[in-house]
């Protein structure tokens, strides 16, 4: 009876965390598309647009570094809903932007607002993914890999919805009204925190500052690979691709937002299905080091092939749409296995610290990818961004060769008989 009660409570907590993360994710995707398209439309260059997101990524790195420690000391509930509150504040702050300000003042103001959004995003992500490790016990009959994939895959699908929501709101109600609508919706999500238990993820002993740096070789290797993996995506996806679609191909707000939304939704769907697909077509065992090595080396080919297709004169619509579909599928498998392995390599009492450290590397990759996306696109175009992406993936693949297999005791909850 006690076990049934505990399982019911864990499932309720999982649902609450997931709902809060979903609500945040829609607004985060919408806000990114809103800012990108709005400032591109009023004449900002790709490099200037990239600079608007600079603090978003910089403070994401800092937040992931310190967020794991804060979560372990105060509890993941505190960090989760602090992140949501900061996102509401960021959107309200952006709504006060005055079009009559000098450009350098406007850029600085948006960068500061985006800094709060970056802190919010990574506090929320770290808290949500750490919480999943805590609500799936060591002897769970369900799959940790599947639970993580549900959270992560649905998150990416909803981020795609957010892309479309942001572009649609911009086209229909304008920049400021869009921000107020999203802030109001996210504020209501905060009330779900009243139903979560206190102290989730909190540890009693004090953590020294030196312990913020992961002592696990596996986590360090995985984090380094994650840095280059996500840098490889953002170096062409964050700024270069939407600007290319808008300026070179002449797509509308709805077309750019709708296309990127469909891509991210499809990416999230593949990530959601990754455990079932890997189980069905693989050995049926939990992902091992060779799993991530296979998918990362496979991904290396894709951006280079897209760049080559563009250079050979294949119509951009065909090369980009077709290439993006392949990139999304392979990248989704990479991300799903990564999200599983970071939890399989860690212990319950270190989950917030290790996940925070790991996602600090993730944010670092996004930071360098975002900056290079605007910089390389401005001087070398989309093709230059794609070749850079290929070298980033290759670096991630070579680093993953040093990755060991998870210990059987930690490779929990991968049950071949669990079903789809």
Coordinates of C-alpha atoms in Angstrom, one line a residue:
X1 CA 0.0 0.0 0.0
X2 CA 2.8 2.4 0.9
X3 CA 4.6 1.5 -2.3
X4 CA 1.4 2.3 -4.3
X5 CA 0.9 5.6 -2.5
X6 CA 4.6 6.6 -3.2
X7 CA 4.2 5.6 -6.9
X8 CA 1.0 7.7 -7.1
X9 CA 2.8 10.7 -5.5
X10 CA 5.8 10.3 -7.8
X11 CA 3.5 10.2 -10.8
X12 CA 1.6 13.3 -9.7
X13 CA 4.9 15.2 -9.1
X14 CA 6.1 14.1 -12.6
X15 CA 2.9 15.5 -14.1
X16 CA 3.2 18.8 -12.3
X17 CA 6.8 19.3 -13.2
X18 CA 6.1 18.4 -16.8
X19 CA 3.2 20.8 -17.1
X20 CA 5.2 23.6 -15.6
X21 CA 8.0 22.9 -18.0
X22 CA 5.6 22.7 -21.0
X23 CA 4.1 26.1 -20.2
X24 CA 7.5 27.7 -19.8
X25 CA 8.8 26.1 -23.0
X26 CA 6.0 27.4 -25.2
X27 CA 6.7 31.0 -24.1
X28 CA 10.5 30.5 -24.4
X29 CA 10.2 29.4 -28.0
X30 CA 7.7 32.2 -28.8
X31 CA 9.9 34.8 -27.2
X32 CA 12.9 33.8 -29.2
X33 CA 11.0 33.9 -32.5
X34 CA 9.3 37.2 -31.5
X35 CA 12.6 38.9 -30.8
X36 CA 14.4 37.5 -33.8
X37 CA 11.8 38.4 -36.3
X38 CA 10.9 41.7 -34.8
X39 CA 14.4 43.0 -34.9
X40 CA 15.2 41.6 -38.3
X41 CA 12.1 43.3 -39.6
X42 CA 13.2 46.7 -38.3
X43 CA 16.6 46.4 -40.0
X44 CA 19.1 44.8 -37.5
X45 CA 21.9 42.8 -39.1
X46 CA 22.5 39.1 -38.3
X47 CA 25.4 40.0 -36.0
X48 CA 23.3 42.5 -34.1
X49 CA 20.5 40.0 -33.7
X50 CA 23.0 37.4 -32.4
X51 CA 24.2 40.0 -29.9
X52 CA 20.7 40.3 -28.5
X53 CA 20.9 36.7 -27.4
X54 CA 24.4 36.9 -26.1
X55 CA 23.5 37.5 -22.4
X56 CA 20.7 34.9 -22.8
X57 CA 23.4 32.3 -23.4
X58 CA 26.1 33.7 -21.1
X59 CA 23.8 33.8 -18.1
X60 CA 22.6 30.4 -19.1
X61 CA 26.1 29.1 -18.6
X62 CA 26.4 30.8 -15.2
X63 CA 23.0 29.6 -14.1
X64 CA 23.7 26.0 -15.0
X65 CA 27.0 26.2 -13.1
X66 CA 25.4 27.7 -9.9
X67 CA 21.9 26.3 -10.4
X68 CA 22.8 22.8 -9.5
X69 CA 24.3 24.0 -6.2
X70 CA 21.3 26.2 -5.5
X71 CA 18.9 23.4 -6.3
X72 CA 20.7 21.0 -4.0
X73 CA 20.6 23.5 -1.1
X74 CA 17.1 25.0 -1.5
X75 CA 15.3 22.3 -3.4
X76 CA 14.3 21.9 -7.0
X77 CA 10.9 23.4 -6.4
X78 CA 12.4 26.7 -5.6
X79 CA 14.7 26.8 -8.6
X80 CA 11.9 25.6 -11.0
X81 CA 9.4 28.3 -10.0
X82 CA 12.0 31.0 -9.6
X83 CA 12.9 30.3 -13.3
X84 CA 9.2 30.7 -14.3
X85 CA 8.9 33.9 -12.3
X86 CA 12.0 35.4 -14.0
X87 CA 10.6 34.6 -17.4
X88 CA 7.5 36.6 -16.6
X89 CA 9.6 39.5 -15.4
X90 CA 11.7 39.3 -18.6
X91 CA 8.7 39.5 -20.9
X92 CA 7.2 42.4 -18.9
X93 CA 10.6 44.2 -19.1
X94 CA 10.8 43.7 -22.9
X95 CA 7.3 45.2 -23.2
X96 CA 8.7 48.5 -21.9
X97 CA 11.1 48.8 -24.9
X98 CA 10.7 52.2 -26.5
X99 CA 11.2 52.3 -30.3
X100 CA 12.4 55.9 -30.1
X101 CA 15.5 54.9 -28.1
X102 CA 18.9 55.0 -29.7
X103 CA 19.9 51.7 -31.1
X104 CA 22.8 51.1 -28.7
X105 CA 20.4 51.7 -25.7
X106 CA 17.8 49.4 -27.2
X107 CA 20.3 46.7 -27.8
X108 CA 21.7 46.9 -24.2
X109 CA 18.2 46.9 -22.8
X110 CA 17.1 43.8 -24.7
X111 CA 20.4 42.1 -23.8
X112 CA 19.6 42.7 -20.1
X113 CA 16.0 41.4 -20.5
X114 CA 17.3 38.4 -22.3
X115 CA 19.8 37.7 -19.5
X116 CA 16.8 37.2 -17.1
X117 CA 15.2 35.0 -19.7
X118 CA 18.5 32.9 -20.0
X119 CA 18.6 32.5 -16.2
X120 CA 14.9 31.5 -16.3
X121 CA 15.3 29.0 -19.0
X122 CA 18.2 27.1 -17.5
X123 CA 16.9 27.2 -14.0
X124 CA 13.6 25.6 -15.3
X125 CA 15.4 23.0 -17.5
X126 CA 17.9 22.0 -14.8
X127 CA 15.1 21.7 -12.2
X128 CA 12.7 19.7 -14.4
X129 CA 15.3 17.2 -15.7
X130 CA 16.8 16.7 -12.2
X131 CA 13.3 16.2 -10.7
X132 CA 12.6 13.3 -13.1
X133 CA 15.7 11.4 -11.7
X134 CA 14.1 11.7 -8.3
X135 CA 10.6 10.6 -9.1
X136 CA 11.9 7.4 -10.8
X137 CA 13.2 5.1 -8.1
X138 CA 16.1 2.7 -8.5
X139 CA 13.7 -0.3 -8.8
X140 CA 11.2 1.5 -11.1
X141 CA 9.3 -0.7 -13.4
X142 CA 9.0 2.0 -16.0
X143 CA 11.9 3.3 -18.0
X144 CA 14.0 6.3 -17.0
X145 CA 15.0 6.7 -20.6
X146 CA 11.4 6.8 -21.6
X147 CA 10.4 9.2 -18.9
X148 CA 13.2 11.5 -19.8
X149 CA 12.3 11.2 -23.5
X150 CA 8.7 12.1 -22.8
X151 CA 9.8 15.3 -21.0
X152 CA 12.5 16.2 -23.5
X153 CA 10.6 15.2 -26.6
X154 CA 7.4 16.9 -25.6
X155 CA 9.4 20.0 -24.6
X156 CA 11.0 20.3 -28.0
X157 CA 7.6 19.7 -29.7
X158 CA 6.1 22.5 -27.6
X159 CA 9.1 24.7 -28.3
X160 CA 8.2 24.3 -32.0
X161 CA 4.6 25.3 -31.1
X162 CA 6.2 28.3 -29.4
X163 CA 8.0 29.3 -32.6
X164 CA 4.7 29.4 -34.4
X165 CA 2.9 31.2 -31.6
X166 CA 5.6 33.9 -31.5
X167 CA 5.5 34.6 -35.2
X168 CA 1.7 34.4 -35.3
X169 CA 1.3 36.8 -32.4
X170 CA 3.8 39.2 -33.9
X171 CA 1.9 39.3 -37.2
X172 CA -1.5 39.6 -35.5
X173 CA -1.2 41.7 -32.3
X174 CA 2.3 43.2 -32.5
X175 CA 5.4 43.0 -30.3
X176 CA 4.2 44.5 -27.0
X177 CA 0.8 42.9 -26.9
X178 CA 2.4 39.5 -27.6
X179 CA 4.6 39.9 -24.6
X180 CA 1.8 40.8 -22.2
X181 CA -0.3 37.8 -23.4
X182 CA 2.5 35.4 -22.9
X183 CA 3.5 36.8 -19.5
X184 CA -0.1 36.5 -18.2
X185 CA -0.4 32.9 -19.4
X186 CA 2.9 31.9 -17.8
X187 CA 2.0 33.7 -14.5
X188 CA -1.0 31.3 -14.2
X189 CA 1.3 28.3 -14.6
X190 CA 3.2 29.3 -11.4
X191 CA 0.3 28.2 -9.2
X192 CA 1.0 24.5 -10.0
X193 CA 4.0 24.9 -7.6
X194 CA 1.6 24.9 -4.6
X195 CA 1.0 21.2 -5.2
X196 CA 4.6 20.1 -5.3
X197 CA 6.4 18.8 -2.1
X198 CA 8.9 21.0 -0.4
X199 CA 12.6 20.1 -0.4
X200 CA 12.6 18.0 -3.7
X201 CA 16.2 17.5 -4.6
X202 CA 17.5 19.2 -1.5
X203 CA 20.5 17.6 0.3
X204 CA 21.3 18.2 4.0
X205 CA 25.1 18.4 3.8
X206 CA 26.8 21.6 2.7
X207 CA 28.5 21.5 -0.7
X208 CA 31.8 23.1 -1.1
X209 CA 32.4 25.5 -4.1
X210 CA 35.1 23.1 -5.5
X211 CA 32.4 20.4 -5.7
X212 CA 30.5 22.4 -8.3
X213 CA 33.0 21.1 -10.8
X214 CA 32.0 17.6 -11.7
X215 CA 34.5 15.0 -10.3
X216 CA 33.0 12.2 -12.6
X217 CA 35.1 11.4 -15.7
X218 CA 31.9 10.2 -17.4
X219 CA 30.0 13.5 -16.8
X220 CA 33.0 15.5 -17.9
X221 CA 33.4 13.6 -21.2
X222 CA 29.7 13.7 -21.9
X223 CA 29.6 17.5 -21.1
X224 CA 32.4 18.2 -23.5
X225 CA 30.6 16.3 -26.2
X226 CA 27.4 18.1 -25.4
X227 CA 29.2 21.4 -25.8
X228 CA 30.1 20.7 -29.4
X229 CA 26.9 18.9 -30.2
X230 CA 24.6 21.8 -29.4
X231 CA 27.1 24.3 -30.8
X232 CA 26.8 22.5 -34.1
X233 CA 23.0 23.0 -34.2
X234 CA 22.9 26.6 -33.1
X235 CA 25.7 27.8 -35.3
X236 CA 23.3 27.6 -38.3
X237 CA 19.8 27.2 -36.8
X238 CA 19.5 30.1 -34.3
X239 CA 20.2 33.2 -36.4
X240 CA 21.5 32.2 -39.8
X241 CA 18.6 29.9 -40.9
X242 CA 15.7 32.2 -40.0
X243 CA 17.4 35.3 -41.5
X244 CA 18.3 33.3 -44.7
X245 CA 14.7 32.2 -45.1
X246 CA 13.4 35.7 -44.5
X247 CA 15.9 37.7 -46.5
X248 CA 17.2 35.4 -49.2
X249 CA 14.1 33.2 -49.9
X250 CA 11.6 35.9 -49.0
X251 CA 9.5 33.9 -46.6
X252 CA 6.8 35.6 -44.5
X253 CA 6.7 35.7 -40.7
X254 CA 4.1 32.9 -40.8
X255 CA 6.2 30.8 -43.2
X256 CA 9.5 31.2 -41.2
X257 CA 7.8 30.6 -37.8
X258 CA 5.6 27.7 -39.2
X259 CA 8.5 25.9 -40.9
X260 CA 10.8 26.1 -37.8
X261 CA 7.9 25.1 -35.6
X262 CA 7.2 22.0 -37.7
X263 CA 10.9 21.1 -37.7
X264 CA 11.2 21.4 -33.9
X265 CA 7.9 19.5 -33.4
X266 CA 9.1 16.7 -35.6
X267 CA 12.4 16.7 -33.8
X268 CA 10.6 16.4 -30.5
X269 CA 8.4 13.6 -31.8
X270 CA 11.5 11.6 -32.9
X271 CA 13.1 12.3 -29.5
X272 CA 9.9 11.1 -27.8
X273 CA 10.0 7.8 -29.8
X274 CA 13.7 7.3 -29.5
X275 CA 13.6 4.7 -26.7
X276 CA 11.0 2.6 -28.5
X277 CA 12.9 2.8 -31.8
X278 CA 16.3 2.1 -30.3
X279 CA 14.8 -0.8 -28.4
X280 CA 13.0 -2.3 -31.4
X281 CA 15.8 -2.0 -33.9
X282 CA 18.7 -2.4 -31.4
X283 CA 19.7 -4.9 -28.7
X284 CA 16.9 -4.0 -26.3
X285 CA 19.5 -3.0 -23.7
X286 CA 20.0 0.5 -22.2
X287 CA 22.1 2.9 -24.5
X288 CA 25.8 2.4 -24.2
X289 CA 28.8 4.5 -25.2
X290 CA 28.7 2.9 -28.7
X291 CA 25.1 4.1 -29.1
X292 CA 26.0 7.8 -28.8
X293 CA 29.2 7.3 -30.9
X294 CA 27.2 5.8 -33.7
X295 CA 24.6 8.6 -33.8
X296 CA 27.2 11.4 -33.4
X297 CA 29.4 10.2 -36.3
X298 CA 26.3 9.7 -38.4
X299 CA 25.3 13.3 -37.7
X300 CA 28.7 14.6 -38.9
X301 CA 27.8 13.9 -42.5
X302 CA 24.6 15.8 -42.6
X303 CA 25.5 19.5 -42.4
X304 CA 28.4 19.0 -44.7
X305 CA 26.1 17.3 -47.2
X306 CA 23.7 20.3 -47.0
X307 CA 26.5 22.8 -47.5
X308 CA 27.8 20.8 -50.5
X309 CA 24.3 20.6 -52.0
X310 CA 24.0 24.4 -51.8
X311 CA 27.4 24.9 -53.3
X312 CA 26.6 22.6 -56.2
X313 CA 23.6 24.7 -57.1
X314 CA 20.8 22.5 -55.8
X315 CA 17.7 24.7 -55.2
X316 CA 17.9 26.1 -51.6
X317 CA 14.4 25.1 -50.8
X318 CA 15.1 21.5 -51.6
X319 CA 18.5 21.3 -50.0
X320 CA 17.5 23.1 -46.8
X321 CA 14.1 21.4 -46.2
X322 CA 15.4 17.9 -47.1
X323 CA 18.6 18.4 -45.1
X324 CA 16.8 19.8 -42.1
X325 CA 14.6 16.7 -42.0
X326 CA 17.6 14.4 -41.9
X327 CA 19.5 16.6 -39.4
X328 CA 16.5 16.7 -37.1
X329 CA 16.0 13.0 -37.0
X330 CA 19.7 12.2 -36.3
X331 CA 20.1 15.0 -33.9
X332 CA 17.0 13.9 -31.9
X333 CA 18.5 10.5 -31.4
X334 CA 21.8 12.1 -30.2
X335 CA 20.0 14.3 -27.8
X336 CA 17.7 11.6 -26.4
X337 CA 20.6 9.3 -25.7
X338 CA 22.6 12.1 -24.1
X339 CA 19.7 13.0 -21.8
X340 CA 19.5 9.4 -20.7
X341 CA 23.3 8.9 -20.2
X342 CA 23.7 12.0 -18.0
X343 CA 21.2 10.6 -15.5
X344 CA 22.5 7.0 -15.8
X345 CA 26.0 8.3 -14.9
X346 CA 24.9 10.1 -11.8
X347 CA 23.6 9.3 -8.2
X348 CA 20.5 10.5 -6.5
X349 CA 22.4 12.8 -4.1
X350 CA 24.4 14.4 -6.9
X351 CA 21.7 14.7 -9.5
X352 CA 21.2 18.5 -9.3
X353 CA 25.0 19.2 -9.2
X354 CA 25.8 16.9 -12.1
X355 CA 22.8 17.8 -14.3
X356 CA 23.6 21.5 -13.6
X357 CA 27.3 21.0 -14.7
X358 CA 26.2 19.1 -17.8
X359 CA 23.8 21.7 -18.9
X360 CA 26.4 24.4 -18.3
X361 CA 28.3 22.7 -21.1
X362 CA 25.1 22.6 -23.1
X363 CA 24.6 26.4 -22.6
X364 CA 28.3 27.0 -23.5
X365 CA 27.8 25.3 -26.8
X366 CA 24.6 27.3 -27.4
X367 CA 26.5 30.5 -26.6
X368 CA 29.3 29.9 -29.0
X369 CA 26.9 28.6 -31.6
X370 CA 24.7 31.7 -31.3
X371 CA 27.6 34.2 -31.6
X372 CA 29.1 32.3 -34.5
X373 CA 25.7 31.9 -36.2
X374 CA 25.4 35.7 -36.6
X375 CA 29.1 36.3 -37.2
X376 CA 29.8 33.6 -39.8
X377 CA 26.5 34.2 -41.6
X378 CA 27.2 37.9 -42.0
X379 CA 30.6 37.2 -43.6
X380 CA 30.4 33.7 -45.1
X381 CA 26.6 33.0 -45.5
X382 CA 24.6 29.9 -44.6
X383 CA 27.2 27.6 -46.3
X384 CA 29.9 28.8 -43.9
X385 CA 27.7 28.1 -40.9
X386 CA 27.0 24.6 -42.2
X387 CA 30.7 23.7 -42.6
X388 CA 31.4 25.0 -39.1
X389 CA 28.5 22.8 -37.9
X390 CA 30.1 19.8 -39.4
X391 CA 33.4 20.4 -37.6
X392 CA 31.6 20.9 -34.3
X393 CA 29.8 17.5 -34.7
X394 CA 33.1 15.8 -35.6
X395 CA 34.6 17.2 -32.4
X396 CA 31.7 15.8 -30.4
X397 CA 32.1 12.4 -32.0
X398 CA 35.8 12.2 -31.3
X399 CA 35.3 13.2 -27.7
X400 CA 32.5 10.5 -27.3
X401 CA 35.1 7.8 -28.1
X402 CA 36.5 8.2 -24.6
X403 CA 33.1 7.6 -23.0
X404 CA 32.7 4.4 -21.0
X405 CA 29.5 2.4 -20.6
X406 CA 27.2 3.2 -17.7
X407 CA 27.4 0.9 -14.7
X408 CA 24.6 -1.7 -14.7
X409 CA 23.4 -0.5 -11.3
X410 CA 22.8 3.0 -12.7
X411 CA 21.4 2.0 -16.0
X412 CA 18.0 1.8 -14.4
X413 CA 14.6 1.5 -15.9
X414 CA 15.5 0.3 -19.4
X415 CA 13.1 -2.6 -19.6
X416 CA 12.9 -4.4 -22.9
X417 CA 9.4 -5.7 -22.0
X418 CA 7.9 -2.3 -21.1
X419 CA 6.3 -2.0 -24.5
X420 CA 5.8 1.2 -26.6

